[in-house]
Amino acid sequence: MKKLSNIVEHFQQRLFRNIVSNKLVYNTCWEDPRIDRQLLHLDSESSVVMLTSAGGNALDYLLDDPKTIHCVDTNPAQNALLDLKKALLKRGNYSLLWDFFGEGRKDGAEFIYGRQLKRFLSPEACLFWDEHISYFTPSLRSSGFYFRGTSGKVARMIYNRIQRKGLYPQILKLLKAESRAEQAYYFDEIEPHLWTAFHKWLMRQRPTMAMLGVPAVQLDLIDEKYDAGLPEFIRKALRHVFTEIPIHDNYFWRVYLTGSYSKDCCPNYLLKPHFEKLHKRVDRINTHTSTLLDFLKQHPGQYSHFVLLDHQDWMANGRNDLLAEEWKHILANSKAGARILFRSAGNALDFLPDFVFEKVAFQPKITADLHQKDRVGTYETTHLGIVQ
């Protein structure tokens, strides 16, 4: 049985690596930059190293006027996505940016890409978008970009089921609710339909979680805390997000429930008042297709901020040597007072190397309070460390 278990685990790891290494996984960021910016204290002297994800949070950070942002990702598709957003900002046409990434669809996307956007892209980004720019072209098979990519396909599956069950009007009422009492009223109507045998089955499928960019080690961390595993964790998270936090500006869930943003519920980089500022600063963002460790080896420096998303979880089980080497390079390339931000599916930090705690002071009192206000709600904890 142990041998069979090892084979299954090896297969799951290979499946996850295959999905996240070269396919577009995250078509929108799944970390709340409003929380990030309260913790990071960015300013004109800041030099940031962060994982790319979908690139939207890097653009959000630009509003605080950092000197430079290095976006690092092993998946070239994620960097290509950020590069396309940068190209639209460089192009200088707000309406075009909104159509592509606010609505998530644009008639004639292929023509516009070839004539107006491609010249702003790196050769690596062109390789991706030459084949995938049709993601933005509305069709009978897909209503736009936010139902494309691996996470988008899962969102589309859930969206279709919501439509078939006739729940979409209630979803819209929930998203338009003007008070938490009103939110709770509509969520109580919707919630029983979310926990059908189909949804419970879907959440237990590790290939589904891999499509959402959730590695097996995070599922194991959740299973350790919750008796009913992932379904219990998601049920708790959804109730918190939809009944305890104001929903009016929760663009994270709006885009996956409807397939698009609205002008009053969208990421900061899509708000028109911010467009000119981002247009002028966008060249401060550099993309690197690399591991974080290799980036630091090839670009040594004294950085003021590191934003690691949930990357630490990925090495929390059986990758202690790699985790230790990465932290040695993070600390060697950190200014005194550097801020290191990351999230986790677990509660404890005991998986980190011992030497980290000798040089980094974590701030649980600050992060615990802000974590409760996080509009995403899919992580168990947020961690901020300050280099001494």
Coordinates of C-alpha atoms in Angstrom, one line a residue, residues 46-375:
S46 CA 11.5 50.6 -2.5
S47 CA 13.1 47.8 -4.6
V48 CA 10.7 44.9 -4.8
V49 CA 11.1 41.2 -5.7
M50 CA 7.9 39.3 -6.1
L51 CA 6.3 36.3 -7.7
T52 CA 4.4 37.3 -10.9
S53 CA 1.1 35.4 -10.6
A54 CA -1.2 37.4 -13.0
G55 CA 0.8 40.6 -12.7
G56 CA -2.1 42.8 -11.5
N57 CA -0.7 43.2 -8.0
A58 CA 2.6 44.4 -9.3
L59 CA 0.7 47.2 -11.1
D60 CA -1.2 47.9 -7.9
Y61 CA 2.1 48.4 -6.0
L62 CA 3.2 50.9 -8.6
L63 CA 0.6 53.3 -7.2
D64 CA 2.9 53.7 -4.2
D65 CA 5.8 54.9 -6.4
P66 CA 8.5 52.1 -5.8
K67 CA 11.8 52.5 -7.6
T68 CA 11.6 49.1 -9.3
I69 CA 9.7 45.8 -9.2
H70 CA 11.2 42.5 -10.3
C71 CA 8.5 40.0 -11.2
V72 CA 9.8 36.4 -11.1
D73 CA 8.0 33.3 -12.2
T74 CA 9.1 29.9 -13.5
N75 CA 6.0 29.8 -15.8
P76 CA 6.5 31.9 -18.9
A77 CA 2.8 32.2 -19.5
Q78 CA 2.3 34.2 -16.3
N79 CA 5.0 36.6 -17.3
A80 CA 3.5 36.9 -20.7
L81 CA 0.2 37.9 -19.1
L82 CA 1.9 40.7 -17.2
D83 CA 3.7 41.8 -20.3
L84 CA 0.4 42.1 -22.2
K85 CA -1.0 44.3 -19.4
K86 CA 2.2 46.4 -19.6
A87 CA 1.8 46.6 -23.4
L88 CA -1.7 48.0 -23.1
L89 CA -0.5 50.6 -20.5
K90 CA 2.3 51.6 -22.9
R91 CA -0.1 51.8 -25.8
G92 CA -1.8 54.6 -23.8
N93 CA -5.4 53.8 -24.5
Y94 CA -7.5 53.3 -21.4
S95 CA -10.6 52.0 -23.2
L96 CA -8.5 49.3 -24.8
L97 CA -7.1 48.2 -21.5
W98 CA -10.6 48.1 -20.0
D99 CA -11.9 46.0 -22.9
F100 CA -9.2 43.4 -22.6
F101 CA -8.9 43.1 -18.9
G102 CA -12.0 44.8 -17.5
E103 CA -14.6 43.1 -19.7
G104 CA -12.1 40.3 -20.6
R105 CA -13.2 40.3 -24.2
K106 CA -12.6 42.3 -27.3
D107 CA -13.9 41.9 -30.9
G108 CA -10.9 42.0 -33.2
A109 CA -8.5 41.1 -30.5
E110 CA -6.2 39.3 -32.9
F111 CA -6.0 42.3 -35.3
I112 CA -5.4 44.8 -32.4
Y113 CA -2.7 42.6 -31.0
G114 CA -0.9 42.3 -34.3
R115 CA -1.2 46.0 -35.2
Q116 CA -1.0 47.8 -31.9
L117 CA 0.3 45.6 -29.0
K118 CA 2.9 43.1 -30.3
R119 CA 5.6 45.7 -30.8
F120 CA 5.6 46.4 -27.0
L121 CA 6.1 42.7 -26.1
S122 CA 9.2 40.7 -25.5
P123 CA 9.9 37.8 -27.9
E124 CA 9.0 35.3 -25.2
A125 CA 5.6 37.0 -24.6
C126 CA 5.0 37.0 -28.3
L127 CA 5.5 33.3 -28.5
F128 CA 2.6 32.8 -26.0
W129 CA 0.2 35.4 -27.3
D130 CA 0.7 34.5 -31.0
E131 CA -1.1 31.3 -30.1
H132 CA -3.5 32.5 -27.3
I133 CA -4.7 36.0 -28.1
S134 CA -8.0 34.4 -29.1
Y135 CA -8.6 34.0 -25.4
F136 CA -10.1 37.6 -25.6
T137 CA -12.3 36.9 -28.6
P138 CA -15.9 36.2 -27.5
S139 CA -17.3 32.9 -28.9
L140 CA -20.0 30.4 -28.2
R141 CA -17.5 28.3 -26.3
S142 CA -16.2 31.0 -24.1
S143 CA -17.4 34.4 -23.0
G144 CA -14.0 35.8 -22.5
F145 CA -10.5 35.7 -21.0
Y146 CA -11.5 35.1 -17.3
F147 CA -12.9 31.7 -18.3
R148 CA -9.7 30.7 -20.0
G149 CA -6.5 29.2 -18.6
T150 CA -6.7 26.3 -16.2
S151 CA -8.2 28.2 -13.3
G152 CA -10.6 29.9 -15.7
K153 CA -11.8 26.5 -17.0
V154 CA -12.8 25.5 -13.4
A155 CA -14.5 28.9 -13.0
R156 CA -16.4 28.3 -16.2
M157 CA -17.5 24.9 -15.0
I158 CA -18.9 26.4 -11.8
Y159 CA -20.5 29.3 -13.7
N160 CA -22.3 27.0 -16.1
R161 CA -23.7 25.0 -13.2
I162 CA -24.9 28.2 -11.5
Q163 CA -26.7 29.1 -14.7
R164 CA -28.3 25.7 -15.0
K165 CA -29.5 25.8 -11.4
G166 CA -31.0 29.3 -12.0
L167 CA -28.9 30.9 -9.3
Y168 CA -27.4 33.7 -11.4
P169 CA -30.0 36.4 -10.4
Q170 CA -29.3 35.6 -6.7
I171 CA -25.5 35.9 -7.4
L172 CA -26.0 39.3 -8.9
K173 CA -28.2 40.4 -5.9
L174 CA -25.5 39.2 -3.6
L175 CA -22.8 41.1 -5.4
K176 CA -24.9 44.3 -5.3
A177 CA -25.8 44.0 -1.6
E178 CA -25.4 47.3 0.3
S179 CA -25.0 45.8 3.8
R180 CA -23.6 42.7 5.4
A181 CA -27.1 41.8 6.6
E182 CA -28.2 41.9 3.0
Q183 CA -25.2 39.9 1.9
A184 CA -25.9 37.2 4.5
Y185 CA -29.6 37.1 3.4
Y186 CA -28.7 36.3 -0.2
F187 CA -25.8 34.0 0.7
D188 CA -28.1 31.9 2.9
E189 CA -30.3 31.4 -0.1
I190 CA -27.4 30.4 -2.3
E191 CA -25.2 28.4 0.1
P192 CA -27.2 25.1 0.2
H193 CA -26.8 24.9 -3.6
L194 CA -23.1 25.2 -3.3
W195 CA -22.7 21.9 -1.4
T196 CA -24.1 19.4 -3.7
A197 CA -22.5 16.0 -4.3
F198 CA -21.0 17.4 -7.5
H199 CA -19.3 20.3 -5.8
K200 CA -18.0 18.1 -3.0
W201 CA -16.7 15.7 -5.5
L202 CA -15.1 18.4 -7.6
M203 CA -13.2 19.8 -4.6
R204 CA -11.8 16.4 -3.7
Q205 CA -10.2 15.9 -7.1
R206 CA -6.5 16.8 -6.9
P207 CA -6.3 17.4 -10.7
T208 CA -9.0 20.1 -10.2
M209 CA -6.9 21.7 -7.5
A210 CA -3.8 21.5 -9.6
M211 CA -5.7 23.4 -12.3
L212 CA -6.4 26.1 -9.7
G213 CA -2.7 26.2 -8.9
V214 CA -3.1 24.4 -5.5
P215 CA -0.3 21.9 -4.8
A216 CA -0.8 18.7 -2.9
V217 CA 1.3 19.9 0.1
Q218 CA -1.3 22.7 0.7
L219 CA -4.1 20.2 0.6
D220 CA -2.3 18.2 3.1
L221 CA -1.9 21.2 5.4
I222 CA -5.6 21.8 5.2
D223 CA -6.4 18.2 5.9
E224 CA -4.3 18.4 9.0
K225 CA -6.4 21.1 10.5
Y226 CA -10.0 20.4 9.2
D227 CA -11.6 17.0 9.9
A228 CA -13.6 17.2 6.7
G229 CA -10.7 18.5 4.7
L230 CA -10.9 20.9 1.8
P231 CA -14.7 21.2 1.6
E232 CA -14.9 22.3 5.2
F233 CA -12.1 24.8 4.7
I234 CA -13.8 26.3 1.6
R235 CA -17.2 26.4 3.2
K236 CA -15.8 28.4 6.2
A237 CA -13.8 30.7 3.8
L238 CA -16.8 31.4 1.6
R239 CA -19.1 32.2 4.5
H240 CA -16.5 34.6 5.9
V241 CA -15.9 36.4 2.6
F242 CA -19.6 36.7 1.6
T243 CA -21.1 37.5 5.0
E244 CA -18.5 39.2 7.2
I245 CA -16.6 41.4 4.7
P246 CA -18.3 44.1 2.6
I247 CA -18.8 42.7 -0.9
H248 CA -19.2 45.9 -2.9
D249 CA -15.5 46.0 -3.9
N250 CA -14.7 42.3 -3.8
Y251 CA -13.5 42.0 -7.4
F252 CA -11.7 38.7 -6.8
W253 CA -15.0 36.8 -6.5
R254 CA -17.0 38.9 -8.9
V255 CA -14.8 38.1 -11.8
Y256 CA -15.0 34.4 -11.3
L257 CA -18.7 34.4 -10.7
T258 CA -19.6 36.7 -13.6
G259 CA -16.7 36.5 -16.0
S260 CA -15.8 40.2 -15.9
Y261 CA -15.3 43.2 -13.6
S262 CA -17.4 46.2 -13.3
K263 CA -16.2 49.8 -13.4
D264 CA -16.8 50.2 -9.6
C265 CA -15.5 46.7 -8.7
C266 CA -12.2 46.0 -10.3
P267 CA -8.4 46.0 -9.6
N268 CA -6.8 49.4 -9.1
Y269 CA -4.8 49.1 -12.4
L270 CA -8.2 49.1 -14.3
L271 CA -9.5 52.3 -12.7
K272 CA -9.3 55.2 -15.1
P273 CA -8.0 57.8 -12.6
H274 CA -4.9 55.6 -12.1
F275 CA -4.2 55.1 -15.8
E276 CA -1.8 58.0 -16.5
K277 CA 0.2 57.3 -13.4
L278 CA 0.7 53.7 -14.4
H279 CA 1.3 54.6 -18.0
K280 CA 4.3 56.7 -16.9
R281 CA 5.7 54.1 -14.3
V282 CA 5.1 50.8 -16.1
D283 CA 8.7 50.4 -17.3
R284 CA 9.8 50.1 -13.6
I285 CA 8.4 46.5 -13.7
N286 CA 10.7 43.9 -15.1
T287 CA 9.8 40.2 -15.7
H288 CA 12.1 37.3 -15.2
T289 CA 11.3 33.7 -16.2
S290 CA 13.3 32.0 -13.5
T291 CA 13.1 30.4 -10.0
L292 CA 13.4 32.9 -7.2
L293 CA 16.6 31.3 -6.2
D294 CA 18.2 31.6 -9.6
F295 CA 17.0 35.2 -9.9
L296 CA 18.8 36.1 -6.7
K297 CA 21.9 34.3 -7.8
Q298 CA 21.9 36.1 -11.2
H299 CA 20.7 39.6 -9.9
P300 CA 22.3 40.1 -6.5
G301 CA 21.3 43.3 -4.8
Q302 CA 20.0 44.9 -1.6
Y303 CA 16.2 44.6 -2.0
S304 CA 13.7 46.2 0.4
H305 CA 10.7 44.0 -0.2
F306 CA 10.0 40.4 -1.0
V307 CA 6.4 39.2 -1.9
L308 CA 6.4 35.4 -1.9
L309 CA 2.7 34.7 -2.3
D310 CA 2.1 31.1 -1.1
H311 CA 5.4 29.9 -2.5
Q312 CA 6.8 28.8 0.9
D313 CA 4.0 26.2 1.2
W314 CA 5.2 24.5 -2.0
M315 CA 8.5 23.6 -0.3
A316 CA 7.1 22.8 3.2
N317 CA 7.1 19.1 2.8
G318 CA 10.3 17.3 1.8
R319 CA 12.1 20.3 0.2
N320 CA 13.9 21.5 3.3
D321 CA 17.3 21.8 1.6
L322 CA 15.9 24.0 -1.2
L323 CA 13.9 26.1 1.3
A324 CA 17.0 26.7 3.3
E325 CA 19.1 27.7 0.3
E326 CA 16.4 30.1 -0.9
W327 CA 16.1 31.8 2.5
K328 CA 19.9 32.2 2.7
H329 CA 19.8 34.1 -0.6
I330 CA 16.8 36.1 0.4
L331 CA 18.5 37.3 3.5
A332 CA 21.9 37.9 1.8
N333 CA 20.0 40.2 -0.7
S334 CA 17.9 42.0 1.9
K335 CA 18.4 45.5 3.2
A336 CA 18.2 46.0 7.0
G337 CA 14.5 46.5 7.6
A338 CA 13.4 44.6 4.5
R339 CA 9.9 43.4 4.6
I340 CA 9.0 39.8 3.5
L341 CA 5.4 39.0 2.9
F342 CA 3.8 35.6 2.2
R343 CA 0.6 33.6 2.8
S344 CA 0.0 30.0 3.8
A345 CA -2.6 27.3 3.9
G346 CA -1.3 26.4 7.4
N347 CA -1.0 28.2 10.7
A348 CA 2.5 27.6 11.9
L349 CA 5.9 28.8 10.7
D350 CA 7.8 25.9 12.1
F351 CA 8.6 24.5 8.6
L352 CA 11.0 27.5 8.1
P353 CA 14.8 26.9 8.8
D354 CA 15.8 27.9 12.3
F355 CA 18.3 30.5 11.1
V356 CA 15.4 32.5 9.6
F357 CA 14.1 33.3 13.1
E358 CA 17.5 34.6 14.2
K359 CA 17.4 37.3 11.5
V360 CA 13.7 37.9 10.8
A361 CA 11.1 39.3 13.2
F362 CA 7.6 38.1 12.3
Q363 CA 4.6 40.3 13.1
P364 CA 1.7 38.1 14.0
K365 CA -0.3 40.7 15.8
I366 CA -0.3 43.0 12.8
T367 CA -1.0 40.3 10.2
A368 CA -3.7 38.5 12.2
D369 CA -6.0 41.5 12.3
L370 CA -5.5 42.4 8.7
H371 CA -5.9 38.8 7.5
Q372 CA -9.5 38.9 8.7
K373 CA -10.2 41.7 6.3
D374 CA -8.6 39.9 3.3
R375 CA -11.2 39.9 0.5

